[in-house]
Amino acid sequence: IHLQDWPVAPPSWTQADTEADIAALLKVRAQVNEAIEPHRAAGQLGKSLDAAVTLTAAAGSPEFRVLEKHRAFLAELFIVSSVAHGGALEVTRTEHHKCGRCWRHLPEVTEDGALCSRCDQVVAGMDAGA
């Protein structure tokens, strides 16, 4: 099995607009990681999840369109606490508390170790199934 080639997807499976979106998102992700690293090296951030990121993109630009289209999962893609649109690319330490299950820093978490609503639902579902 280790000597077999990866299967090749049929050309009909290709979606050029989706591939372009992914390429743009990965490019921005690399920029975000590059901006976070000096803060980690200086000891201002321990993990990337400690970071709150502000991005900029000119309204109407292709980059802006991609960021807006995928806004709901940018924080997870960049592995940061939050992503906001604003001035130049900026990284700051989040002021939100950390969920005890997923470790994301969210405004709804009232103290470190408490659960966010998503994790609370998952845990409640696990308890109900036990």
mmCIF file of C-alpha atoms in Angstrom:
data_model
loop_
_atom_site.group_PDB
_atom_site.id
_atom_site.type_symbol
_atom_site.label_atom_id
_atom_site.label_comp_id
_atom_site.label_asym_id
_atom_site.label_seq_id
_atom_site.Cartn_x
_atom_site.Cartn_y
_atom_site.Cartn_z
ATOM 1 C CA ILE A 1 0.000 0.000 0.000
ATOM 2 C CA HIS A 2 2.921 2.389 0.667
ATOM 3 C CA LEU A 3 4.059 2.150 -2.923
ATOM 4 C CA GLN A 4 0.704 3.055 -4.445
ATOM 5 C CA ASP A 5 0.053 6.464 -5.982
ATOM 6 C CA TRP A 6 -2.625 8.787 -4.672
ATOM 7 C CA PRO A 7 -5.827 8.574 -6.677
ATOM 8 C CA VAL A 8 -6.326 11.382 -9.184
ATOM 9 C CA ALA A 9 -9.612 13.267 -8.910
ATOM 10 C CA PRO A 10 -11.602 13.586 -12.113
ATOM 11 C CA PRO A 11 -11.440 17.064 -13.676
ATOM 12 C CA SER A 12 -15.204 17.404 -13.210
ATOM 13 C CA TRP A 13 -14.597 17.564 -9.430
ATOM 14 C CA THR A 14 -12.520 20.728 -9.740
ATOM 15 C CA GLN A 15 -14.118 23.999 -8.661
ATOM 16 C CA ALA A 16 -11.889 26.895 -9.700
ATOM 17 C CA ASP A 17 -13.602 29.456 -7.444
ATOM 18 C CA THR A 18 -13.249 27.214 -4.381
ATOM 19 C CA GLU A 19 -9.587 26.568 -5.164
ATOM 20 C CA ALA A 20 -9.014 30.326 -5.511
ATOM 21 C CA ASP A 21 -10.732 30.959 -2.158
ATOM 22 C CA ILE A 22 -8.579 28.349 -0.432
ATOM 23 C CA ALA A 23 -5.387 29.762 -1.953
ATOM 24 C CA ALA A 24 -6.324 33.271 -0.781
ATOM 25 C CA LEU A 25 -7.216 32.052 2.729
ATOM 26 C CA LEU A 26 -3.955 30.130 3.050
ATOM 27 C CA LYS A 27 -2.034 33.224 1.945
ATOM 28 C CA VAL A 28 -3.721 35.329 4.639
ATOM 29 C CA ARG A 29 -3.169 32.544 7.180
ATOM 30 C CA ALA A 30 0.565 32.631 6.456
ATOM 31 C CA GLN A 31 0.558 36.411 6.978
ATOM 32 C CA VAL A 32 -1.297 36.017 10.280
ATOM 33 C CA ASN A 33 1.157 33.355 11.483
ATOM 34 C CA GLU A 34 4.063 35.600 10.507
ATOM 35 C CA ALA A 35 2.525 38.500 12.464
ATOM 36 C CA ILE A 36 1.926 36.333 15.549
ATOM 37 C CA GLU A 37 5.433 34.905 15.776
ATOM 38 C CA PRO A 38 7.225 38.037 17.094
ATOM 39 C CA HIS A 39 4.643 38.273 19.900
ATOM 40 C CA ARG A 40 5.273 34.652 20.831
ATOM 41 C CA ALA A 41 9.044 35.126 20.719
ATOM 42 C CA ALA A 42 8.735 38.186 22.996
ATOM 43 C CA GLY A 43 6.651 36.181 25.486
ATOM 44 C CA GLN A 44 3.523 38.305 24.951
ATOM 45 C CA LEU A 45 1.597 35.287 23.683
ATOM 46 C CA GLY A 46 1.976 31.680 24.727
ATOM 47 C CA LYS A 47 -0.155 30.038 22.053
ATOM 48 C CA SER A 48 -1.705 31.379 18.895
ATOM 49 C CA LEU A 49 -5.107 30.925 20.593
ATOM 50 C CA ASP A 50 -4.085 33.765 22.930
ATOM 51 C CA ALA A 51 -4.145 36.143 19.939
ATOM 52 C CA ALA A 52 -6.890 38.439 18.736
ATOM 53 C CA VAL A 53 -6.259 39.394 15.106
ATOM 54 C CA THR A 54 -7.459 42.404 13.166
ATOM 55 C CA LEU A 55 -7.290 42.106 9.383
ATOM 56 C CA THR A 56 -7.598 44.659 6.663
ATOM 57 C CA ALA A 57 -8.661 44.325 3.066
ATOM 58 C CA ALA A 58 -9.890 46.995 0.694
ATOM 59 C CA ALA A 59 -13.671 46.858 0.363
ATOM 60 C CA GLY A 60 -14.597 45.303 -2.946
ATOM 61 C CA SER A 61 -11.209 43.628 -3.421
ATOM 62 C CA PRO A 62 -11.071 39.879 -4.128
ATOM 63 C CA GLU A 63 -9.334 39.347 -0.779
ATOM 64 C CA PHE A 64 -12.120 41.236 1.040
ATOM 65 C CA ARG A 65 -14.740 39.121 -0.735
ATOM 66 C CA VAL A 66 -13.031 35.889 0.342
ATOM 67 C CA LEU A 67 -12.597 37.043 3.952
ATOM 68 C CA GLU A 68 -16.231 38.119 4.180
ATOM 69 C CA LYS A 69 -17.463 34.910 2.544
ATOM 70 C CA HIS A 70 -15.602 32.750 5.066
ATOM 71 C CA ARG A 71 -15.778 35.063 8.093
ATOM 72 C CA ALA A 72 -17.533 32.451 10.269
ATOM 73 C CA PHE A 73 -14.537 30.128 10.466
ATOM 74 C CA LEU A 74 -11.505 32.451 10.131
ATOM 75 C CA ALA A 75 -10.601 32.192 13.826
ATOM 76 C CA GLU A 76 -10.527 28.401 13.570
ATOM 77 C CA LEU A 77 -8.569 28.462 10.309
ATOM 78 C CA PHE A 78 -5.969 30.851 11.739
ATOM 79 C CA ILE A 79 -6.040 29.073 15.159
ATOM 80 C CA VAL A 80 -6.575 32.357 17.017
ATOM 81 C CA SER A 81 -9.070 33.664 19.556
ATOM 82 C CA SER A 82 -10.873 36.066 17.255
ATOM 83 C CA VAL A 83 -10.659 37.791 13.889
ATOM 84 C CA ALA A 84 -11.986 41.280 13.268
ATOM 85 C CA HIS A 85 -11.849 43.588 10.279
ATOM 86 C CA GLY A 86 -10.225 46.921 10.772
ATOM 87 C CA GLY A 87 -6.929 48.700 10.223
ATOM 88 C CA ALA A 88 -3.648 47.080 9.235
ATOM 89 C CA LEU A 89 -2.922 43.488 10.255
ATOM 90 C CA GLU A 90 -2.621 43.681 14.023
ATOM 91 C CA VAL A 91 -2.116 41.057 16.707
ATOM 92 C CA THR A 92 -3.035 41.664 20.344
ATOM 93 C CA ARG A 93 -3.574 39.452 23.358
ATOM 94 C CA THR A 94 -7.210 38.508 23.783
ATOM 95 C CA GLU A 95 -9.069 39.719 26.842
ATOM 96 C CA HIS A 96 -11.606 36.877 26.789
ATOM 97 C CA HIS A 97 -11.545 33.838 29.057
ATOM 98 C CA LYS A 98 -10.601 30.376 27.792
ATOM 99 C CA CYS A 99 -13.139 27.577 27.381
ATOM 100 C CA GLY A 100 -12.141 24.577 29.452
ATOM 101 C CA ARG A 101 -12.908 22.127 26.656
ATOM 102 C CA CYS A 102 -11.937 23.661 23.293
ATOM 103 C CA TRP A 103 -9.480 26.231 24.728
ATOM 104 C CA ARG A 104 -10.888 28.994 22.538
ATOM 105 C CA HIS A 105 -11.042 32.439 24.129
ATOM 106 C CA LEU A 106 -14.604 33.656 23.662
ATOM 107 C CA PRO A 107 -16.696 36.560 24.992
ATOM 108 C CA GLU A 108 -19.368 34.155 26.262
ATOM 109 C CA VAL A 109 -16.943 32.320 28.576
ATOM 110 C CA THR A 110 -17.300 33.999 31.970
ATOM 111 C CA GLU A 111 -14.156 32.588 33.611
ATOM 112 C CA ASP A 112 -11.219 30.412 32.587
ATOM 113 C CA GLY A 113 -12.335 26.799 32.555
ATOM 114 C CA ALA A 114 -16.039 27.498 32.033
ATOM 115 C CA LEU A 115 -17.545 26.101 28.839
ATOM 116 C CA CYS A 116 -18.550 28.004 25.725
ATOM 117 C CA SER A 117 -22.074 27.349 24.437
ATOM 118 C CA ARG A 118 -20.869 24.969 21.721
ATOM 119 C CA CYS A 119 -18.910 22.818 24.179
ATOM 120 C CA ASP A 120 -21.731 23.004 26.710
ATOM 121 C CA GLN A 121 -24.102 21.497 24.125
ATOM 122 C CA VAL A 122 -21.627 18.741 23.266
ATOM 123 C CA VAL A 123 -21.054 17.827 26.902
ATOM 124 C CA ALA A 124 -24.801 17.887 27.591
ATOM 125 C CA GLY A 125 -25.290 15.530 24.631
ATOM 126 C CA MET A 126 -22.607 13.193 25.971
ATOM 127 C CA ASP A 127 -24.242 13.188 29.412
ATOM 128 C CA ALA A 128 -27.644 12.447 27.889
ATOM 129 C CA GLY A 129 -26.247 9.506 25.938
ATOM 130 C CA ALA A 130 -24.508 7.952 28.931
#
